[in-house]
Every structure is written in C-alpha cells, then in structure tokens.
PDB file of C-alpha atoms in Angstrom:
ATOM      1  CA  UNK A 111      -9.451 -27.672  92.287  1.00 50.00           C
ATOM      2  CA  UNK A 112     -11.271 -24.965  90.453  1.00 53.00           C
ATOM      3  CA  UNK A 113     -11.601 -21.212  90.562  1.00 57.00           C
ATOM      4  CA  UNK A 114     -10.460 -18.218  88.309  1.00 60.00           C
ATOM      5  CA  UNK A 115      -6.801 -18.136  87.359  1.00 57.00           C
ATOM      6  CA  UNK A 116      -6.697 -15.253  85.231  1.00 60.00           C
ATOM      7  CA  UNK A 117      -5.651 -12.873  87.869  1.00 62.00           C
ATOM      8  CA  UNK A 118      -2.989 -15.124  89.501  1.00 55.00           C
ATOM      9  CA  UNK A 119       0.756 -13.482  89.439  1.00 60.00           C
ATOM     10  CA  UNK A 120       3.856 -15.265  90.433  1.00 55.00           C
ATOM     11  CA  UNK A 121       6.285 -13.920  93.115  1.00 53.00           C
ATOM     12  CA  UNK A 122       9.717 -13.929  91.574  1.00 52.00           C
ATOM     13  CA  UNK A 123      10.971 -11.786  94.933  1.00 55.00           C
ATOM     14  CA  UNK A 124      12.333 -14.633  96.501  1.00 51.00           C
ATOM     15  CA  UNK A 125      14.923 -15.134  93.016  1.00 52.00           C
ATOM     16  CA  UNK A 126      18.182 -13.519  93.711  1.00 53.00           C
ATOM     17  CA  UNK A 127      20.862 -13.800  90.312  1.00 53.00           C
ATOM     18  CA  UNK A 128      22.243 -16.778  91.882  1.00 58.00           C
ATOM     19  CA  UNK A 129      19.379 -18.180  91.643  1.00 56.00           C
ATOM     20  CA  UNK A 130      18.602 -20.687  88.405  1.00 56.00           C
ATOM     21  CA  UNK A 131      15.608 -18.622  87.273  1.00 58.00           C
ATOM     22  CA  UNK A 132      18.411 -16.095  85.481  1.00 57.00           C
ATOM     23  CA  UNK A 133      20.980 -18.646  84.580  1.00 64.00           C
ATOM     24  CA  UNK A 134      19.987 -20.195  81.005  1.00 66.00           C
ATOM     25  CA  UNK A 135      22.632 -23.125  81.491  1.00 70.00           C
ATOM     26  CA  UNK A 136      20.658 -25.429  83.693  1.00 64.00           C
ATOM     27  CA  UNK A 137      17.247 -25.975  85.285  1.00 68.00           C
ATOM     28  CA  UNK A 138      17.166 -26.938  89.024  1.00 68.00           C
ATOM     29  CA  UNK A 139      13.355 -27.710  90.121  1.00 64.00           C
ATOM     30  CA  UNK A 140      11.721 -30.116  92.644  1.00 64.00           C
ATOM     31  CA  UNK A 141      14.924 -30.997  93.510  1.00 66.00           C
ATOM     32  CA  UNK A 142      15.564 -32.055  90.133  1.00 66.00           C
ATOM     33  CA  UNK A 143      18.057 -31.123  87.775  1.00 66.00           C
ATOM     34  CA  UNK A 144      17.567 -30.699  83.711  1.00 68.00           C
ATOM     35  CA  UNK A 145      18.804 -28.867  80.806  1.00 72.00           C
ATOM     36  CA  UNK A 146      22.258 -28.659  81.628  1.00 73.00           C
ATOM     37  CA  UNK A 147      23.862 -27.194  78.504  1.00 76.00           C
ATOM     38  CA  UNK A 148      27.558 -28.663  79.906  1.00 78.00           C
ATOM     39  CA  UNK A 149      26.087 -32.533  79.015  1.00 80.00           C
ATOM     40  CA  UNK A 150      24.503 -31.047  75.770  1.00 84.00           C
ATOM     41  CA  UNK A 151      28.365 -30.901  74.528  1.00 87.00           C
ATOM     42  CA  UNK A 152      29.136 -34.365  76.176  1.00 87.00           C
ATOM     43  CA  UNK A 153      25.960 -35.456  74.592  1.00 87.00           C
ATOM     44  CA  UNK A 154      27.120 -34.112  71.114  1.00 88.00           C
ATOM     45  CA  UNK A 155      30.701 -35.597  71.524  1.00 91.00           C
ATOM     46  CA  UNK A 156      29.717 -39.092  72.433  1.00 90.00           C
ATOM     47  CA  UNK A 157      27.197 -39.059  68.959  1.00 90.00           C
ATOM     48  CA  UNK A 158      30.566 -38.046  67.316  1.00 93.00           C
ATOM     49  CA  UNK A 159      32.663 -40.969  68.858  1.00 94.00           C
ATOM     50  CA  UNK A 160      29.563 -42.816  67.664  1.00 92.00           C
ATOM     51  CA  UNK A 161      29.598 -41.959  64.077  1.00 94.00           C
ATOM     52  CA  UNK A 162      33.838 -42.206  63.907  1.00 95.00           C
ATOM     53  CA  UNK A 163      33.466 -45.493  65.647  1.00 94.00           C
ATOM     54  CA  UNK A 164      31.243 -47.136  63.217  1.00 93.00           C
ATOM     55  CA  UNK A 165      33.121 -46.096  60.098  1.00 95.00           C
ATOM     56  CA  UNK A 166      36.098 -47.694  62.140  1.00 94.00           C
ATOM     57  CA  UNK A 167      34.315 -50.599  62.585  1.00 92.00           C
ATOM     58  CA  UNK A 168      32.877 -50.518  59.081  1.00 91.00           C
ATOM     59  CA  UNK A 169      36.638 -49.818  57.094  1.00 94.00           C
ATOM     60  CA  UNK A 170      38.892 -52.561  59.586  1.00 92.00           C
ATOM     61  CA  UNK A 171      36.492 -55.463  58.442  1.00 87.00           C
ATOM     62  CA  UNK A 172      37.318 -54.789  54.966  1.00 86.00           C
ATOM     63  CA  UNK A 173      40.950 -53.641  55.578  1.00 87.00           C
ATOM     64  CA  UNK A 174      43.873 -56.315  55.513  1.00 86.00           C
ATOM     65  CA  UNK A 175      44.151 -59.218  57.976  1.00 81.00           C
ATOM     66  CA  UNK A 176      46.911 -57.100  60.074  1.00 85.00           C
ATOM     67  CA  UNK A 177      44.269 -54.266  61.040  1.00 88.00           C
ATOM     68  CA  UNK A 178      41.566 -56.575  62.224  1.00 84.00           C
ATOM     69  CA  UNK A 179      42.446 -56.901  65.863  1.00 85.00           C
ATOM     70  CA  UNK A 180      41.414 -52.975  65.468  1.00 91.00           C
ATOM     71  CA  UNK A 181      37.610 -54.352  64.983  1.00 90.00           C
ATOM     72  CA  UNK A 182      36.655 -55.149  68.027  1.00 88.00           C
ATOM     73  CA  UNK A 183      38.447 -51.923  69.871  1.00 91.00           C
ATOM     74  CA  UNK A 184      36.247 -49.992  67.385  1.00 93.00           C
ATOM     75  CA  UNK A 185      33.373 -51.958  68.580  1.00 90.00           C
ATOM     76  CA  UNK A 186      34.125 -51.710  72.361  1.00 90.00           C
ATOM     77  CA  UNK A 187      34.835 -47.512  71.999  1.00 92.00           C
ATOM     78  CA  UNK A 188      31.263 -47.639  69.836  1.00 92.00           C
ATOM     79  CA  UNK A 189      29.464 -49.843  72.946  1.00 89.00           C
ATOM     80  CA  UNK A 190      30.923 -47.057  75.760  1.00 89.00           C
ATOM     81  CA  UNK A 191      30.159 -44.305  73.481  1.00 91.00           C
ATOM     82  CA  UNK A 192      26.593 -45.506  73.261  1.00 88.00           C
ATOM     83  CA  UNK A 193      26.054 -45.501  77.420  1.00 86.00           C
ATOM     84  CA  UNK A 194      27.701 -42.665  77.871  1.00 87.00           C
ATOM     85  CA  UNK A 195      25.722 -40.779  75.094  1.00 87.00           C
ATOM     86  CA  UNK A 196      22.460 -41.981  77.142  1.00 84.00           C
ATOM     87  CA  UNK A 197      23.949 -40.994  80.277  1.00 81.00           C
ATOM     88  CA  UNK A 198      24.146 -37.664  78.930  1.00 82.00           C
ATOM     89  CA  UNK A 199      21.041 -37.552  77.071  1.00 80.00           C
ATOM     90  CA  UNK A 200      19.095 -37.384  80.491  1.00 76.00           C
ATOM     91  CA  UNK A 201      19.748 -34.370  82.006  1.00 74.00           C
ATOM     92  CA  UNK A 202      19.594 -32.217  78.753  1.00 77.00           C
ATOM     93  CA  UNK A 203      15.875 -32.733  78.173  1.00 70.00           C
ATOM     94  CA  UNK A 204      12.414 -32.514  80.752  1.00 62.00           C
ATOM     95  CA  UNK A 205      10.099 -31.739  77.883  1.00 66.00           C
ATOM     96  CA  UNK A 206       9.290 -35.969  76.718  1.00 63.00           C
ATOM     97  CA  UNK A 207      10.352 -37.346  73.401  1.00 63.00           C
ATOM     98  CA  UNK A 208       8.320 -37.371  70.126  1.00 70.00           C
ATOM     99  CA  UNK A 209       7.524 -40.901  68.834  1.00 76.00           C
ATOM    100  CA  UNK A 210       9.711 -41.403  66.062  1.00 77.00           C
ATOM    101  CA  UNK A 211      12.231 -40.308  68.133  1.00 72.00           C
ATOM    102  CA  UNK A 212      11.808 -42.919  70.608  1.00 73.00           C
ATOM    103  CA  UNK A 213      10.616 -45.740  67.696  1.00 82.00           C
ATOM    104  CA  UNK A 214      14.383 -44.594  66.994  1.00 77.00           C
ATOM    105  CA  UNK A 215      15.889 -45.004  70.012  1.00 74.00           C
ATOM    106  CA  UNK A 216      14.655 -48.380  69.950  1.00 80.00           C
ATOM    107  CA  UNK A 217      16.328 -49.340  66.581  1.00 80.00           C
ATOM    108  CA  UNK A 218      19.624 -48.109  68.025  1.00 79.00           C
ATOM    109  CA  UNK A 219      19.908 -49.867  71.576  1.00 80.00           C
ATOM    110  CA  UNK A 220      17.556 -52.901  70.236  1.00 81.00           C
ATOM    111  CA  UNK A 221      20.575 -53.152  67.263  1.00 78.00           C
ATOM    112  CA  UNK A 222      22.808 -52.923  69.969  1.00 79.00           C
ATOM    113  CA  UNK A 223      22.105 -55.212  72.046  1.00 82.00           C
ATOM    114  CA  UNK A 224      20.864 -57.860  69.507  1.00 84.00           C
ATOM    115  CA  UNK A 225      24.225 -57.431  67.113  1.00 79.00           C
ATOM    116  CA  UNK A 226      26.428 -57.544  70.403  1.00 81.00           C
ATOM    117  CA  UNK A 227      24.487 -61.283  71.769  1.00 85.00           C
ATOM    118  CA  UNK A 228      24.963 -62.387  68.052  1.00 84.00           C
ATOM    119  CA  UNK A 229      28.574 -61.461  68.124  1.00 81.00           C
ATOM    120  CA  UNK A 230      29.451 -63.175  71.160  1.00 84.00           C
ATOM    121  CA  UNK A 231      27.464 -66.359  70.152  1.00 87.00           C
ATOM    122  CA  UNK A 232      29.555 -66.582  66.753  1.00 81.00           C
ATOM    123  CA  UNK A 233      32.614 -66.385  68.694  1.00 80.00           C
ATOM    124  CA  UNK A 234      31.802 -69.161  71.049  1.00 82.00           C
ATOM    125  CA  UNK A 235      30.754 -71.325  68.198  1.00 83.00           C
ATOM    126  CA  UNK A 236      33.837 -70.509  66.245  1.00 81.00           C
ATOM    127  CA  UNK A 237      35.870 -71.102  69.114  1.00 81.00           C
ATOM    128  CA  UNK A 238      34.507 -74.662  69.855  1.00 81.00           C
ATOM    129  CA  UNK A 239      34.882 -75.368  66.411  1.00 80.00           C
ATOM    130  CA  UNK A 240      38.279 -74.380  66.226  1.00 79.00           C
ATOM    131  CA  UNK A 241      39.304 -76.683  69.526  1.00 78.00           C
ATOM    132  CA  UNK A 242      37.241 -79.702  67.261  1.00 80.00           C
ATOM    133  CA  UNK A 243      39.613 -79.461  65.138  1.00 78.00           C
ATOM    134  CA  UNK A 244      42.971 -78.407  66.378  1.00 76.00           C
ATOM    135  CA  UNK A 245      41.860 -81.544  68.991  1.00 74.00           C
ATOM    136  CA  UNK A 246      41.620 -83.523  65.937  1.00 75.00           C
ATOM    137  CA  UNK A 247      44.591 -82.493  64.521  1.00 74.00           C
ATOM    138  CA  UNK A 248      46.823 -83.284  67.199  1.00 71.00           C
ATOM    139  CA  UNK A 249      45.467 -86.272  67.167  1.00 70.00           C
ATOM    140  CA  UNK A 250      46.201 -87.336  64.242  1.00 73.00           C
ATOM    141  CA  UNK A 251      50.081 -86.468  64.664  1.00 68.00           C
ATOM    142  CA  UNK A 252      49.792 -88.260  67.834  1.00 66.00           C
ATOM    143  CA  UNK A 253      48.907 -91.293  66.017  1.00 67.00           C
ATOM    144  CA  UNK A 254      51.768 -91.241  63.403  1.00 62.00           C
ATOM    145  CA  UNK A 255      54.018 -90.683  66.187  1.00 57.00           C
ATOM    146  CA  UNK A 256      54.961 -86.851  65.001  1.00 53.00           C
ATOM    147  CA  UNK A 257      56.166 -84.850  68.263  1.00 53.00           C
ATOM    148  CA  UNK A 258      54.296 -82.105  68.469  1.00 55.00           C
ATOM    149  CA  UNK A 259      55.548 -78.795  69.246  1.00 52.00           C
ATOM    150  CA  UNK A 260      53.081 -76.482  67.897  1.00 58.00           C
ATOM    151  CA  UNK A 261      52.022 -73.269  69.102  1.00 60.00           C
ATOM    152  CA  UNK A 262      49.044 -73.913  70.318  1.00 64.00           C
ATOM    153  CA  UNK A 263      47.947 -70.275  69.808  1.00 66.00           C
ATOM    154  CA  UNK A 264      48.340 -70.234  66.821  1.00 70.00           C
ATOM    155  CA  UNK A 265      47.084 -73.726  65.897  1.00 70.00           C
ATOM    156  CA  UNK A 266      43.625 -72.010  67.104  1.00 71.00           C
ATOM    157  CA  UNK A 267      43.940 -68.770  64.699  1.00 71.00           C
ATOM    158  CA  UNK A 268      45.037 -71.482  61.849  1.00 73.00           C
ATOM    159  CA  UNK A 269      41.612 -73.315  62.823  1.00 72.00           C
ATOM    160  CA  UNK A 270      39.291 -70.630  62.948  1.00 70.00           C
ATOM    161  CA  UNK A 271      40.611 -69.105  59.600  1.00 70.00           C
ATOM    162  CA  UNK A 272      39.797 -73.053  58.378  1.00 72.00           C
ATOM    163  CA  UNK A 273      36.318 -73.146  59.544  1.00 71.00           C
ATOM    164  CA  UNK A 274      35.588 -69.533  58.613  1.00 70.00           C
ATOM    165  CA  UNK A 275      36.904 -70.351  54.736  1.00 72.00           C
ATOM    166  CA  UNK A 276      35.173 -73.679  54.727  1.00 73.00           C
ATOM    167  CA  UNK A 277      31.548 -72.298  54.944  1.00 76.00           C
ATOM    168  CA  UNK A 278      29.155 -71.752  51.897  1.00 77.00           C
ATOM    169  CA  UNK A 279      27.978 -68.467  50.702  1.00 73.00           C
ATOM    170  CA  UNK A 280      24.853 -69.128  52.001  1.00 76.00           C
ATOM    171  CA  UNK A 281      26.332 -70.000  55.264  1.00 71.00           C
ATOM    172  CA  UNK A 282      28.401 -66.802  55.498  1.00 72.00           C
ATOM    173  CA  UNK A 283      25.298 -64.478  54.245  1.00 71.00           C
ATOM    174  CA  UNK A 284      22.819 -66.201  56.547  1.00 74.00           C
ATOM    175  CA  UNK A 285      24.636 -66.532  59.804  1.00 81.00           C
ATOM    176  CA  UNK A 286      25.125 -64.447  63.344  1.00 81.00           C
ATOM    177  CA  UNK A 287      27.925 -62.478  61.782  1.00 82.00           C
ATOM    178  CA  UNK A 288      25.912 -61.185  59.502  1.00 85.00           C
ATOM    179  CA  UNK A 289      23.119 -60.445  61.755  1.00 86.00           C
ATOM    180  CA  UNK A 290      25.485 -58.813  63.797  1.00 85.00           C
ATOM    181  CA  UNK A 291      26.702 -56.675  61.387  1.00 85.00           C
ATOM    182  CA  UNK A 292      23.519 -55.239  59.962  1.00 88.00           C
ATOM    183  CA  UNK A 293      21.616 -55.112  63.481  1.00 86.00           C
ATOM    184  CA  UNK A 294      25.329 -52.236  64.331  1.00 86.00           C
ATOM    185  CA  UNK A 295      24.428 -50.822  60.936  1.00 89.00           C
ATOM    186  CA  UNK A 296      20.696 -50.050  61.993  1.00 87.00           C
ATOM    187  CA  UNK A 297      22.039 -49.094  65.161  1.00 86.00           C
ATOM    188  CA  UNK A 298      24.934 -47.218  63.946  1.00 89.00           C
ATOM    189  CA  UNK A 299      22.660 -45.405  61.623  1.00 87.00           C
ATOM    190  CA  UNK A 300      20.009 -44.020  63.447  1.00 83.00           C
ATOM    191  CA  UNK A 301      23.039 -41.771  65.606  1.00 84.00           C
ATOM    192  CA  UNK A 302      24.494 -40.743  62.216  1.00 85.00           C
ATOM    193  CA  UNK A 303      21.291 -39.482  60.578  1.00 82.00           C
ATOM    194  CA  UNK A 304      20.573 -37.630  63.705  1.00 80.00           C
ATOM    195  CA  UNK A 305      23.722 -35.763  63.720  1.00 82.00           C
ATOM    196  CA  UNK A 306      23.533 -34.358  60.836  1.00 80.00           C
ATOM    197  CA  UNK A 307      19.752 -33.592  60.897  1.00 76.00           C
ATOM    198  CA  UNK A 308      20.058 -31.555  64.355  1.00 76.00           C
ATOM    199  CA  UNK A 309      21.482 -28.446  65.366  1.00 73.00           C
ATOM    200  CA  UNK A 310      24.788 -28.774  67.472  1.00 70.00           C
ATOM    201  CA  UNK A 311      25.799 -25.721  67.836  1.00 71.00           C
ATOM    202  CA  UNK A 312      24.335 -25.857  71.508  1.00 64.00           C
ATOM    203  CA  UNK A 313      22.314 -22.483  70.600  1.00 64.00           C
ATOM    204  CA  UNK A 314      19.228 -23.639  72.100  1.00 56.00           C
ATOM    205  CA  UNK A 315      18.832 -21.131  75.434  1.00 49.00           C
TER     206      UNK A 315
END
C-alpha cells in the first residue's frame, strides 16, 4: 500500500482517561498487554533473590559441614528465582532485545540448565557408589558373623564422605561438580553484572 502519509492525523477522540493511552503504568494493545511497571519491581526483586541466592550458594559450600544441607535450599530459591524473573521479564518489554543481551540470556539459562543436569548426575553416581560400598561393608560383617545394627542412614552419609575424600585432585577439579559449579557461576553472573549496570529505580515512564 502506497500513497502520501504526511497529512495523516490520528483520532485520539475515542480515548477517555480510563483509557491506557494516559496511564504510563501499562500498555494494553491488540489485545496484548506490555510494559507493566508493577512486574518491573517483581522483575527487579527476583534479580535480587538471584544475586543473594548465589552468594548463599557460593559461602555454604565453603562454610562448615553443619551448614551444608543450606546448599541446595540456596540452589532451589536461586532455580525459582530464575523462572519467576523470566516470567516477569515478559510483560515489561515489547520493544525486542539487543544481541548481547540475548547472547547473555543464553549464558544464564544455558548455565542453568547445564550446572543443574550435572548436579543431579553427580548425585546419582555418588549415591550408587555409596550403596557399593555400604553393600560391601555389610557384607563383610556378615561374614565375620558381627550383628549388624547400623543406621543405615548414616552408613550412606559415612560412604559418600569416603568416596568423595578418596578421589584425586584431578578427579575433584575435572568432574560434574565442578562443572556444575562454574556453569551457576556463569549463570549466576550474568544477573549480577546486570543489576548493577541498570537503572532500578523503575523511572523509566
């Protein structure tokens, strides 16, 4: 369709102030909603629980052995924080995303879902390794007749503790944990250096 534009004007008649055309706190066209500045402050909270979340995750695998149950609640709070952070992220933007902001969205939910697979494989190896040899253990004490009465539990914390000590430096550095770890840290870091880099005071109208 062609033609001369220049004189065209826009109706705004049919606008009353109830109408979303005055109201700078959301944008409501084609039956689409965007722009919302309400999920711009869920958005910004979520990043927050994000950042906190890490270094929570970051200080309980250094901290003693009684705080590291704490790691994976860190972890799980980090994973929610993550969706709901995306959640929110759609309906405060219609305008596209720049490239290195989406190469950057990419390190963050490709860390994220990478670290969290690697995690979950560790575990299962750890745990099979741990049933090896608490199985082997029993056996033993089966076969010089000592009753056993063992917590079983905690035969299986004993074990993994075993394996986890009984592995090489190399072992330890090149491993799932590991790749776990620093695949969160990408992740982890992308959010941070964003937070601190934009403008959150939700002055953007």
């Amino acid at each position: 369709m062609s033609g001369d534009w220049s004189n065209v004007t826009i109706d705004f008649t049919d606008h009353d102030e109830s109408s979303n055309l005055f109201d700078p706190n959301y944008t409501y066209s084609n039956d689409k909603y965007s722009c919302i500045r309400g999920f711009f402050f869920a958005h910004v909270v979520f990043c927050y629980l994000i950042f906190l979340s890490g270094i929570g995750c970051f200080v309980t695998r250094v901290a003693p052995q009684r705080f590291k149950w704490l790691h994976s609640w860190f972890g799980r709070i980090y994973i929610l924080s993550m969706l709901w952070s995306t959640v929110t992220s759609t309906l405060i933007t219609n305008t596209g995303l720049p490239l290195a902001t989406i190469i950057s969205f990419g390190a963050v939910m490709g860390g994220l879902t990478v670290g969290w697979i690697a995690i979950i494989i560790h575990k299962q190896k750890m745990e099979r390794s741990a049933i090896t040899l608490v199985h082997e253990k029993l056996l033993q004490q089966s076969s010089k007749g000592i009753d056993n009465e063992s917590d079983l539990n905690q035969m299986l914390q004993d074990a993994k503790v075993e394996v986890a000590e009984s592995k090489t430096f190399k072992e330890r550095f090149f491993s799932l944990k590991t790749l776990h770890g620093t695949l969160f840290f990408v992740s982890w870091m992308q959010i941070t250096g964003r937070i601190f880099a934009s403008n959150v005071s939700g002055d953007f109208t």
